[in-house]
Amino acid sequence: MSGQGTGRKARLAGSLLPPPGPARMLAVAALVTSLGFGGYTAGSVLFFTRGAGLSTGQVGVGLSLAGLLAVGGNILFGRLADRWGPREITMVVGGLQVVALLLSTVVDSFAMFLPVVCLLGVSEQAGKVCRNALIGGAVDGDDLVRTLAYLRSVLNGGIAVGAMLASIAVRYDTRSAYQILLFAIAGVSLFGYSLYLFVPRTRPAPRLRKKKDFPKAPPSISYVFTGLLCGIVNLGDTVLTVGLPLWVIGQTAAPKPMAAWLHAVNTLLIVLLQVRASRGAKTITGATRLLRLAGWTMAAACPVFWLAHDFPAVWASIALLIGVLLLTASELWNSAAIWGLSFSLAPAEARGAYLGKFSIGTTLREVFGPVLVIGLITGTGGSGWFLLAGLMAFASACAGPVVRKAQRESGVSDGTLARGRSGSG
């Protein structure tokens, strides 16, 4: 009996962790850094408002500015990753993030807050681009999407745990408690980024060592527009974290804790299902199909959320749960589509630069998404759900033609993921 239990545990671990090797070490590093990120996202805004004395408007302005600067930062650090190696640049942006976290502990004015939060935003977003470029160089093309799916499962689990640990500081709700939290996050982040030293180094191709040989990226506006479509569909994440709590509490009869429960359901399902939901994203055709499916599924979720407005508590809760299940399915498929399309349409010798440009869509979503979602959901009496559904349907309908054009302009055939690999050593 114990042997059967051990076997089940081994199968469960195998479904949540990549196989031994570079992918396993990447997962460990991602888990550690995600603990810090989860703690930061759960406690930073409260520190800046309640501990540092800033207004919510000042914090909002700072976060929006940081998001805008991150668009250029992703492109810059993506190119640097191609030129000097993604592992090295990943650790550089990790170091910048640690410095920003330490500086944030002494913020006590808006003038100090702006440069610190901008450094935090740029380094955090650039870290995602450089880490993905590192994964692309360390993992074989056939295993790339599967590895990225593993890492997203690990990241969500780590973020959830980090957020729960941050609740200790939130409970005390003092400046010193938040400062201790930020010091702890900085230490965890430093340790996590140091683990990338154990990932094999990916070197740029020899012909890229001279600046004049470095390719300009991307040559195709369709590639960038593909990323924008993915960013539109990715508004589902903003709906979950920003719009839905306001809708649940202010516009439905569902219990107020339902907002937190729905987020927990989403996180758990992503941890358990992301690897399985990513099947089929290895080809451009498969990834495009997942992007379209994600858009239509999110479009279907919006009117379901709207139904909760007029229902009594029980039926409103059921409608909200069904909506989150649809939203989560969209998020799972869209993530897989992002990986498949961004890597398949990018040459290995300029992967970092291409990924930096592709990320414009998701970065702009983080900047303008909260304002758009709040305006549509709370400022229209509920009819905004149908406008949001229309936007999702539009993105889904555009996916096929835009991706096909990007594929023609890139000159890559279907079935090729992450064309070639940089040399590693």
XYZ file of C-alpha atoms in Angstrom:
425
model
C 0.000 0.000 0.000
C 2.823 2.381 0.890
C 4.489 1.570 -2.413
C 1.340 2.602 -4.289
C 1.207 5.847 -2.314
C 4.845 6.554 -3.115
C 4.155 5.886 -6.782
C 1.245 8.327 -6.801
C 3.398 10.986 -5.163
C 6.125 10.425 -7.737
C 3.634 10.766 -10.600
C 2.228 13.954 -9.055
C 5.728 15.414 -8.679
C 6.487 14.431 -12.247
C 3.390 16.291 -13.464
C 4.411 19.471 -11.622
C 8.192 19.456 -12.107
C 10.260 19.206 -15.290
C 12.774 16.368 -15.696
C 16.249 16.644 -14.106
C 18.726 18.884 -15.875
C 18.667 22.578 -16.831
C 14.863 22.657 -16.833
C 14.722 21.383 -13.242
C 17.242 23.996 -12.055
C 15.297 26.714 -13.890
C 12.178 25.564 -12.053
C 13.934 25.737 -8.672
C 15.233 29.233 -9.403
C 11.789 30.328 -10.591
C 10.170 28.915 -7.447
C 12.493 30.828 -5.123
C 12.185 34.133 -6.985
C 8.400 33.744 -7.209
C 8.200 33.529 -3.411
C 9.713 36.996 -3.287
C 7.500 38.284 -6.094
C 4.366 36.975 -4.397
C 5.335 38.713 -1.178
C 6.048 41.945 -3.048
C 2.775 42.031 -4.966
C 0.790 41.324 -1.794
C 2.504 43.857 0.458
C 4.204 46.591 -1.582
C 1.187 48.786 -2.325
C 0.177 48.691 1.330
C 3.712 49.650 2.355
C 3.850 52.604 -0.032
C 0.419 53.881 1.040
C 0.251 53.013 4.725
C 3.955 52.763 5.573
C 5.443 55.472 3.338
C 2.446 57.799 3.478
C 1.801 58.059 -0.271
C -1.661 58.494 -1.729
C -3.231 55.816 -3.893
C -3.140 58.264 -6.805
C 0.620 58.756 -6.414
C 1.171 55.011 -6.301
C -0.976 54.565 -9.404
C 0.999 57.203 -11.317
C 4.277 55.570 -10.320
C 3.158 52.095 -11.349
C 1.879 53.354 -14.706
C 5.139 55.197 -15.394
C 7.111 52.104 -14.442
C 5.033 50.062 -16.877
C 5.665 52.489 -19.727
C 9.402 52.511 -19.078
C 9.349 48.706 -18.976
C 8.357 48.646 -22.665
C 11.706 50.168 -23.612
C 13.515 48.243 -20.893
C 12.345 44.915 -22.260
C 13.661 45.761 -25.724
C 16.991 47.039 -24.368
C 17.677 44.132 -22.036
C 16.444 41.647 -24.628
C 19.098 42.902 -27.055
C 21.716 42.818 -24.295
C 20.754 39.213 -23.558
C 21.433 38.334 -27.198
C 24.772 40.135 -27.173
C 26.197 39.106 -23.793
C 24.208 35.983 -22.901
C 20.730 35.650 -21.310
C 22.024 34.050 -18.113
C 24.325 36.970 -17.375
C 21.742 39.646 -18.168
C 19.071 37.776 -16.172
C 21.354 37.992 -13.145
C 22.094 41.672 -13.845
C 18.403 42.624 -13.857
C 17.957 40.432 -10.781
C 20.666 42.458 -9.038
C 18.942 45.695 -10.049
C 15.717 44.346 -8.619
C 17.370 43.521 -5.296
C 18.888 47.029 -5.122
C 15.474 48.562 -5.818
C 13.863 46.426 -3.102
C 16.443 47.592 -0.572
C 15.989 51.217 -1.608
C 12.224 50.907 -1.280
C 12.555 50.348 2.480
C 13.583 54.002 2.962
C 10.978 55.585 0.675
C 9.088 58.318 2.498
C 8.144 60.730 -0.295
C 6.802 60.748 -3.839
C 10.140 62.064 -5.130
C 11.922 59.009 -3.703
C 9.153 56.643 -4.725
C 9.197 57.391 -8.468
C 12.769 56.295 -9.318
C 12.555 53.278 -7.015
C 9.277 51.951 -8.392
C 10.463 52.579 -11.971
C 13.630 50.576 -11.318
C 11.518 47.835 -9.770
C 9.105 47.757 -12.684
C 11.754 47.775 -15.398
C 13.902 45.107 -13.733
C 10.929 42.848 -12.956
C 9.573 42.971 -16.511
C 13.007 42.685 -18.151
C 13.713 39.683 -15.947
C 10.814 37.828 -17.572
C 12.152 38.501 -21.080
C 15.723 37.520 -20.231
C 14.605 34.417 -18.339
C 12.560 33.261 -21.325
C 15.540 33.833 -23.611
C 17.654 31.776 -21.208
C 15.089 28.977 -21.234
C 15.049 29.047 -25.029
C 18.788 28.516 -25.126
C 18.978 25.914 -22.360
C 16.076 23.676 -23.389
C 15.600 21.751 -26.630
C 12.955 23.184 -28.950
C 10.679 20.137 -28.662
C 10.556 20.510 -24.864
C 10.372 24.314 -24.796
C 6.621 24.886 -24.413
C 6.323 22.031 -21.933
C 9.157 23.480 -19.829
C 7.601 26.958 -19.897
C 4.314 25.404 -18.778
C 6.071 23.660 -15.891
C 7.673 26.936 -14.878
C 4.369 28.802 -14.940
C 2.848 26.177 -12.648
C 5.785 26.542 -10.276
C 5.641 30.343 -10.445
C 1.959 30.467 -9.543
C 2.478 28.119 -6.632
C 5.388 30.198 -5.347
C 3.497 33.464 -5.757
C 0.569 32.074 -3.769
C 2.853 30.974 -0.921
C 4.714 34.304 -0.974
C 1.441 36.198 -0.761
C 0.371 34.145 2.254
C 3.684 34.873 3.997
C 3.229 38.590 3.275
C -0.066 38.458 5.165
C 1.985 38.365 8.377
C 3.275 41.872 7.684
C -0.173 43.003 6.578
C -1.594 41.762 9.866
C 0.735 44.037 11.886
C 0.256 46.870 9.350
C 3.199 48.982 10.538
C 6.053 50.596 8.616
C 8.628 48.426 10.373
C 6.684 45.243 9.551
C 6.563 46.164 5.857
C 10.273 47.056 5.915
C 11.121 43.640 7.343
C 8.994 42.083 4.597
C 10.882 44.000 1.881
C 14.267 43.034 3.371
C 13.144 39.390 3.375
C 11.959 39.649 -0.228
C 15.297 41.145 -1.264
C 17.178 38.283 0.411
C 14.986 35.617 -1.174
C 15.307 37.280 -4.592
C 19.090 37.480 -4.300
C 19.277 33.776 -3.487
C 16.879 32.887 -6.290
C 18.770 34.794 -8.968
C 22.076 33.328 -7.776
C 20.697 29.876 -8.663
C 20.885 30.789 -12.348
C 24.644 30.291 -12.005
C 23.888 26.555 -12.122
C 22.086 26.836 -15.467
C 24.361 26.175 -18.479
C 25.573 29.391 -20.068
C 24.106 30.269 -23.445
C 26.514 32.241 -25.601
C 25.599 34.417 -28.568
C 26.600 33.093 -31.969
C 30.149 34.153 -32.997
C 28.867 36.355 -35.800
C 26.948 38.461 -33.259
C 30.030 39.515 -31.341
C 30.516 42.522 -33.611
C 27.944 45.258 -33.237
C 27.561 45.714 -36.992
C 26.529 42.056 -37.329
C 23.815 42.285 -34.686
C 20.400 41.952 -36.355
C 17.761 44.596 -35.933
C 14.607 43.047 -34.468
C 11.955 42.471 -35.265
C 11.684 43.134 -38.991
C 7.954 42.372 -38.975
C 5.237 44.598 -37.534
C 2.963 41.558 -37.701
C 5.140 39.869 -35.059
C 4.604 42.819 -32.723
C 0.883 42.899 -33.512
C 0.669 39.192 -32.664
C 2.015 40.087 -29.235
C -0.575 42.868 -28.954
C -3.390 40.400 -29.684
C -2.037 38.098 -26.974
C -1.955 41.096 -24.627
C -5.610 41.876 -25.363
C -6.680 38.319 -24.575
C -4.472 38.493 -21.487
C -6.804 41.185 -20.110
C -8.487 38.232 -18.440
C -5.745 38.377 -15.823
C -6.556 42.038 -15.140
C -10.246 41.160 -14.917
C -9.428 38.532 -12.290
C -7.159 40.683 -10.126
C -8.685 44.162 -10.542
C -12.155 44.135 -12.088
C -13.716 41.040 -10.558
C -13.127 41.973 -6.885
C -14.830 45.335 -7.514
C -17.687 43.605 -9.342
C -18.183 40.933 -6.673
C -18.201 43.355 -3.774
C -20.018 46.291 -5.354
C -22.393 44.811 -7.926
C -23.418 41.303 -6.826
C -25.105 39.633 -3.868
C -22.330 37.033 -3.592
C -20.418 36.841 -0.292
C -17.566 39.373 -0.238
C -14.874 36.705 0.440
C -15.888 35.208 -2.917
C -13.429 37.565 -4.606
C -10.502 35.921 -2.815
C -11.908 32.411 -3.273
C -12.195 32.892 -7.041
C -8.554 33.976 -7.222
C -7.532 30.900 -5.232
C -9.468 28.633 -7.622
C -7.710 30.250 -10.594
C -4.263 29.828 -9.049
C -4.835 26.187 -8.125
C -6.100 25.274 -11.591
C -3.124 26.950 -13.263
C -0.708 25.007 -11.065
C -2.450 21.727 -11.888
C -3.426 22.175 -15.542
C -0.938 24.485 -17.278
C 1.270 21.667 -18.585
C -1.682 19.719 -19.983
C -3.303 22.842 -21.477
C -0.103 23.652 -23.371
C -0.230 20.587 -25.568
C -0.484 21.561 -29.206
C 1.414 24.855 -28.871
C 4.631 23.461 -30.370
C 3.517 24.380 -33.890
C 2.462 27.768 -35.207
C -0.872 26.337 -36.330
C -1.500 24.797 -32.910
C -0.488 27.942 -31.027
C -2.727 30.081 -33.248
C -5.646 27.742 -32.582
C -5.052 28.082 -28.828
C -4.944 31.885 -29.124
C -8.273 31.925 -30.964
C -9.760 29.493 -28.456
C -8.521 31.644 -25.567
C -10.126 34.754 -27.039
C -13.512 33.141 -27.676
C -13.503 31.511 -24.222
C -12.793 34.829 -22.498
C -15.527 36.417 -24.623
C -17.935 33.759 -23.325
C -16.885 34.398 -19.708
C -17.838 38.091 -19.792
C -21.651 37.719 -20.096
C -21.529 34.968 -17.477
C -19.988 37.455 -15.041
C -22.695 39.953 -16.030
C -25.413 37.435 -15.100
C -24.233 37.515 -11.471
C -25.476 41.114 -11.184
C -29.179 40.291 -10.802
C -28.991 36.833 -9.217
C -29.444 36.060 -5.508
C -26.329 35.139 -3.532
C -26.214 31.410 -4.312
C -26.857 31.733 -8.048
C -24.563 34.754 -8.290
C -21.775 32.709 -6.702
C -22.370 29.871 -9.168
C -22.288 32.278 -12.113
C -19.061 33.829 -10.843
C -17.477 30.396 -10.419
C -18.441 29.340 -13.955
C -17.065 32.623 -15.263
C -13.743 32.092 -13.496
C -13.502 28.554 -14.871
C -13.903 29.969 -18.386
C -11.466 32.797 -17.621
C -8.901 30.311 -16.312
C -9.217 28.132 -19.413
C -8.611 31.233 -21.536
C -5.570 32.149 -19.445
C -4.107 28.648 -19.738
C -4.505 28.520 -23.532
C -3.326 32.098 -24.058
C -0.137 31.492 -22.071
C 0.664 28.460 -24.214
C -0.083 30.453 -27.374
C 2.266 33.243 -26.260
C 5.119 30.779 -25.785
C 4.541 28.930 -29.021
C 4.155 32.019 -31.207
C 6.829 34.228 -29.635
C 9.501 31.521 -29.922
C 8.431 29.942 -33.217
C 8.524 33.235 -35.092
C 11.838 34.390 -33.569
C 15.321 33.425 -34.828
C 17.547 31.966 -32.115
C 20.358 34.448 -32.788
C 18.093 37.383 -31.865
C 15.701 35.663 -29.492
C 16.025 38.172 -26.663
C 15.378 41.168 -28.923
C 12.370 39.492 -30.515
C 10.901 38.473 -27.161
C 11.390 42.027 -25.908
C 9.314 43.359 -28.806
C 6.687 40.624 -28.426
C 6.268 41.548 -24.749
C 5.039 45.044 -25.683
C 1.489 43.676 -25.771
C 1.536 42.198 -22.278
C 3.430 45.173 -20.842
C 0.911 47.672 -22.227
C -1.824 45.486 -20.776
C -0.317 45.955 -17.342
C -0.150 49.745 -17.863
C -3.574 50.464 -19.364
C -5.461 47.275 -18.468
C -6.570 48.287 -14.951
C -7.978 51.630 -16.141
C -9.734 49.980 -19.090
C -11.185 47.119 -17.057
C -12.348 49.323 -14.181
C -13.935 51.764 -16.622
C -15.765 49.044 -18.535
C -16.932 47.055 -15.533
C -17.783 49.706 -12.944
C -18.449 52.747 -15.130
C -21.097 51.340 -17.476
C -23.584 49.711 -15.142
C -22.515 46.234 -16.250
C -22.904 46.709 -20.018
C -19.129 47.012 -20.247
C -18.922 43.231 -19.925
C -20.367 42.977 -23.447
C -17.908 45.567 -24.789
C -15.086 43.561 -23.245
C -16.490 40.385 -24.815
C -16.532 42.133 -28.190
C -12.890 43.141 -27.775
C -11.965 39.524 -27.042
C -13.923 38.293 -30.057
C -12.153 40.859 -32.248
C -8.721 39.687 -31.053
C -9.681 36.068 -31.669
C -10.936 36.817 -35.188
C -7.729 38.701 -36.068
C -5.401 36.007 -34.746
C -5.340 33.760 -37.806
C -4.654 36.414 -40.489
C -2.101 38.287 -38.378
C -0.119 35.177 -37.428
C -0.129 33.890 -41.007
C 1.284 37.211 -42.189
C 3.936 37.171 -39.460
C 4.839 33.615 -40.469
C 5.238 34.592 -44.133
C 7.385 37.594 -43.239
C 9.581 35.545 -40.909
C 10.090 32.816 -43.512
C 9.567 30.014 -40.985
C 7.576 26.894 -41.774
C 4.999 25.407 -39.445
C 6.177 22.791 -36.989
C 9.445 24.518 -36.165
C 9.712 25.824 -32.645
C 12.582 28.089 -31.623
C 14.545 27.873 -34.836
C 18.007 26.636 -33.971
C 19.873 27.244 -30.741
C 22.679 29.494 -29.728
C 25.816 27.721 -28.732
C 26.026 26.825 -25.096
C 28.772 25.896 -22.816
